[in-house]
Amino acid sequence: MSIIFIRSLILYFLVIFAVRLMGKRQLGELQPSELVITILVSNIATLPIEDADIPVIMGATPILALVCFEVIMSWLSLKFPGLRKIISGSPKIIIREGKTDPQVMKELRYSVDDLLTALRGKDIFDISEVQYAVVETTGSVSVMKKQSDDTPVRKDLGMEPHPEDPPQLVVSDGKILDAAVKSLGYDSQWVKKTLDEGNAKLSDVIIMTADRTGKCYIAGKDGRAPYIREGGSNDKS
């Protein structure tokens, strides 16, 4: 039993390493070749676990070989766009100038229900709002709405935008994250001073975020209402 556990543990870390080597993608974003490699790796990894007579190396070797092959093919695809088109295909415009292309739908074997489902996934329930839509090589649909139906942005409303980076996590479960604090231009003393302002002890804080303007959010482990300090007070002393 212990041998099977050890073999499972080895293959578990090996598969994690293999997937990380292929790059960070969600399952729905995998290219066809990446999806095939993922399925093959998962099937091969189960063989040495199910059959103790199969050496672990017999499972590890094809896994590493497949992943190396995928990495090489990815590199070749970057060098030769034509090869990438053969392996992964190319994006298809399914709606152009507000008009659905039946020929593309037939080519992709895309039903009307498939199209409407994909649009609902983009929070579009009325196809008449769509100006342009593309079926990507991963199968996902990218959509551009008509300007008359699109959500206005600050520029459209004549508002002056103020670009700001989002707040960063500076305290997690009672521990100061020094790297994040330093990246904002603060130090641990600033964090402790801010916690004092919110009547919070470091050990009692489950989450604290801050940005460069001095805006802070502090939530304690006791479930009380969080302490929120608005920006503008960026005293780093």
Coordinates of C-alpha atoms in Angstrom, one line a residue:
M1 CA 0.0 0.0 0.0
S2 CA 2.8 2.4 0.9
I3 CA 4.5 1.7 -2.5
I4 CA 1.4 2.7 -4.4
F5 CA 1.1 5.8 -2.3
I6 CA 4.7 6.8 -3.0
R7 CA 4.3 6.0 -6.8
S8 CA 1.1 8.1 -6.8
L9 CA 2.9 11.0 -5.1
I10 CA 5.8 10.9 -7.6
L11 CA 3.4 10.9 -10.6
Y12 CA 1.3 13.6 -9.0
F13 CA 4.2 16.0 -8.8
L14 CA 5.5 14.9 -12.2
V15 CA 2.1 15.7 -13.8
I16 CA 2.0 19.1 -12.1
F17 CA 5.5 19.8 -13.4
A18 CA 4.5 18.8 -16.9
V19 CA 1.4 21.0 -16.9
R20 CA 3.4 24.0 -15.5
L21 CA 6.0 23.4 -18.2
M22 CA 3.3 23.7 -20.9
G23 CA 2.3 27.1 -19.5
K24 CA -0.6 28.6 -17.6
R25 CA -3.9 28.2 -19.3
Q26 CA -7.4 27.4 -18.1
L27 CA -8.9 24.2 -19.5
G28 CA -11.2 26.2 -21.8
E29 CA -8.3 28.1 -23.3
L30 CA -6.3 25.0 -24.3
Q31 CA -5.3 24.7 -28.0
P32 CA -6.3 21.4 -29.6
S33 CA -2.7 20.1 -29.4
E34 CA -2.5 21.1 -25.7
L35 CA -5.8 19.4 -24.9
V36 CA -4.6 16.2 -26.6
I37 CA -1.3 16.2 -24.6
T38 CA -3.2 16.9 -21.4
I39 CA -5.5 13.9 -22.0
L40 CA -2.6 11.6 -22.9
V41 CA -0.6 12.7 -19.9
S42 CA -3.5 12.0 -17.5
N43 CA -4.1 8.5 -19.0
I44 CA -0.4 7.5 -19.0
A45 CA -0.1 8.7 -15.3
T46 CA -2.8 6.3 -14.2
L47 CA -1.1 3.2 -15.6
P48 CA 1.7 2.9 -13.1
I49 CA -0.7 3.6 -10.3
E50 CA -3.2 1.0 -11.3
D51 CA -0.6 -1.7 -12.1
A52 CA 2.2 -2.0 -9.5
D53 CA 4.2 -4.2 -11.9
I54 CA 4.7 -1.2 -14.3
P55 CA 7.9 0.7 -13.2
V56 CA 7.3 4.4 -12.5
I57 CA 10.0 5.3 -15.1
M58 CA 7.8 3.6 -17.7
G59 CA 5.1 6.2 -16.9
A60 CA 7.5 9.2 -16.4
T61 CA 9.3 8.8 -19.7
P62 CA 6.4 9.1 -22.1
I63 CA 4.9 12.0 -20.0
L64 CA 8.1 14.0 -20.2
A65 CA 8.5 13.0 -23.9
L66 CA 5.0 14.3 -24.7
V67 CA 5.5 17.5 -22.8
C68 CA 8.9 18.2 -24.5
F69 CA 7.3 17.5 -27.8
E70 CA 4.5 20.0 -27.1
V71 CA 7.1 22.7 -26.0
I72 CA 9.1 22.1 -29.2
M73 CA 5.9 22.3 -31.3
S74 CA 4.9 25.6 -29.5
W75 CA 8.3 27.0 -30.3
L76 CA 8.1 25.9 -33.9
S77 CA 4.6 27.5 -34.2
L78 CA 6.0 30.8 -33.1
K79 CA 8.7 30.6 -35.7
F80 CA 6.5 29.3 -38.5
P81 CA 2.9 30.8 -38.4
G82 CA 1.8 28.4 -41.2
L83 CA 2.5 25.4 -38.9
R84 CA 0.5 27.0 -36.1
K85 CA -2.4 27.4 -38.5
I86 CA -2.2 23.7 -39.4
I87 CA -2.0 22.5 -35.8
S88 CA -4.3 25.0 -34.0
G89 CA -6.4 26.3 -36.9
S90 CA -7.3 30.0 -37.3
P91 CA -10.0 32.3 -35.8
K92 CA -13.2 32.5 -37.7
I93 CA -15.4 35.6 -38.0
I94 CA -18.9 34.4 -37.3
I95 CA -20.6 37.9 -37.1
R96 CA -19.4 40.8 -39.3
E97 CA -21.1 44.2 -39.4
G98 CA -24.0 42.8 -37.3
K99 CA -24.6 40.0 -39.8
T100 CA -24.3 36.3 -39.0
D101 CA -22.2 34.3 -41.5
P102 CA -24.1 31.0 -42.1
Q103 CA -21.2 29.6 -44.1
V104 CA -18.8 30.0 -41.2
M105 CA -21.4 28.4 -38.8
K106 CA -21.7 25.4 -41.2
E107 CA -17.9 25.1 -41.5
L108 CA -17.5 25.1 -37.7
R109 CA -20.6 23.0 -37.2
Y110 CA -21.9 25.8 -35.0
S111 CA -25.6 25.7 -34.3
V112 CA -27.7 28.7 -33.5
D113 CA -28.0 27.5 -29.9
D114 CA -24.2 27.2 -29.7
L115 CA -23.9 30.8 -30.8
L116 CA -26.6 32.2 -28.5
T117 CA -25.1 30.2 -25.6
A118 CA -21.6 31.7 -26.3
L119 CA -23.1 35.2 -26.4
R120 CA -25.0 34.7 -23.1
G121 CA -21.6 33.8 -21.7
K122 CA -20.5 37.3 -22.6
D123 CA -23.7 38.8 -20.9
I124 CA -25.3 39.5 -24.3
F125 CA -28.9 38.2 -24.5
D126 CA -29.9 40.1 -27.7
I127 CA -27.9 39.2 -30.8
S128 CA -28.9 42.5 -32.4
E129 CA -26.4 44.2 -30.1
V130 CA -23.4 42.4 -31.6
Q131 CA -21.3 44.2 -34.2
Y132 CA -18.5 41.7 -34.6
A133 CA -17.8 38.2 -33.2
V134 CA -14.9 35.8 -33.7
V135 CA -14.7 32.1 -32.8
E136 CA -11.1 31.7 -31.5
T137 CA -9.0 28.6 -32.0
T138 CA -9.7 27.6 -28.4
G139 CA -13.5 27.5 -29.2
S140 CA -14.3 30.6 -27.2
V141 CA -16.1 33.6 -28.7
S142 CA -14.8 37.1 -28.6
V143 CA -17.5 39.8 -29.1
M144 CA -17.5 43.5 -29.9
K145 CA -20.9 45.2 -29.3
K146 CA -22.4 47.9 -31.4
Q147 CA -21.4 51.4 -30.2
S148 CA -25.0 52.3 -29.6
D149 CA -25.4 49.3 -27.3
D150 CA -22.0 49.3 -25.6
T151 CA -21.4 50.5 -22.1
P152 CA -20.0 54.1 -22.1
V153 CA -16.6 54.7 -20.5
R154 CA -15.3 57.7 -18.6
K155 CA -13.9 59.2 -21.8
D156 CA -17.3 59.0 -23.5
L157 CA -18.9 60.9 -20.5
G158 CA -16.2 63.6 -20.6
M159 CA -14.8 62.5 -17.2
E160 CA -11.0 62.9 -16.6
P161 CA -9.6 59.4 -15.8
H162 CA -7.0 59.0 -13.1
P163 CA -5.0 55.9 -13.8
E164 CA -4.2 54.0 -10.6
D165 CA -2.9 50.5 -9.9
P166 CA -5.3 48.3 -7.9
P167 CA -4.8 47.8 -4.2
Q168 CA -2.4 45.1 -3.1
L169 CA -2.6 42.6 -0.3
V170 CA -0.2 43.8 2.4
V171 CA -1.4 41.7 5.4
S172 CA -2.6 38.1 5.1
D173 CA -3.8 36.2 8.2
G174 CA -1.8 38.3 10.6
K175 CA 1.4 38.3 8.6
I176 CA 2.8 41.4 6.8
L177 CA 3.7 40.7 3.2
D178 CA 7.0 42.7 3.0
A179 CA 7.4 42.5 -0.8
A180 CA 4.0 44.0 -1.4
V181 CA 4.4 46.7 1.2
K182 CA 7.8 47.7 -0.3
S183 CA 6.4 47.8 -3.8
L184 CA 3.9 50.4 -2.7
G185 CA 6.7 52.5 -1.1
Y186 CA 5.7 51.8 2.5
D187 CA 7.3 49.8 5.3
S188 CA 6.2 47.7 8.2
Q189 CA 6.0 50.7 10.5
W190 CA 3.5 52.3 8.2
V191 CA 1.4 49.1 8.2
K192 CA 1.4 49.0 12.0
K193 CA 0.5 52.7 12.3
T194 CA -2.4 52.2 9.9
L195 CA -3.6 49.3 11.9
D196 CA -3.5 51.4 15.1
E197 CA -5.7 54.0 13.3
G198 CA -8.3 51.2 12.7
N199 CA -8.0 49.9 16.2
A200 CA -6.8 46.6 14.9
K201 CA -4.0 44.3 16.1
L202 CA -1.8 42.6 13.5
S203 CA -2.5 39.1 14.8
D204 CA -6.2 39.7 14.6
V205 CA -6.2 40.9 10.9
I206 CA -7.2 38.4 8.3
I207 CA -6.8 40.7 5.3
M208 CA -5.5 44.2 4.7
T209 CA -5.1 45.9 1.3
A210 CA -3.6 49.2 0.4
D211 CA -2.7 51.3 -2.6
R212 CA -0.3 54.2 -3.3
T213 CA -2.8 56.8 -2.4
G214 CA -3.1 55.5 1.2
K215 CA -6.5 53.9 0.7
C216 CA -6.8 50.9 3.0
Y217 CA -9.2 48.0 3.7
I218 CA -8.7 46.1 7.0
A219 CA -10.9 43.1 7.9
G220 CA -10.5 41.3 11.2
K221 CA -10.9 37.6 12.1
D222 CA -13.8 38.5 14.5
G223 CA -16.2 39.3 11.7
R224 CA -16.7 42.9 12.6
A225 CA -17.3 45.5 9.9
P226 CA -14.1 46.3 8.1
Y227 CA -12.1 49.5 8.6
I228 CA -11.9 51.5 5.3
R229 CA -9.7 54.5 4.9
E230 CA -10.1 56.6 1.8
G231 CA -7.1 57.6 -0.3
G232 CA -5.3 60.9 -0.3
S233 CA -3.5 60.3 3.0
N234 CA -0.3 58.8 1.6
D235 CA 2.0 59.8 4.4
K236 CA 4.7 57.2 4.3
S237 CA 6.4 58.1 7.6

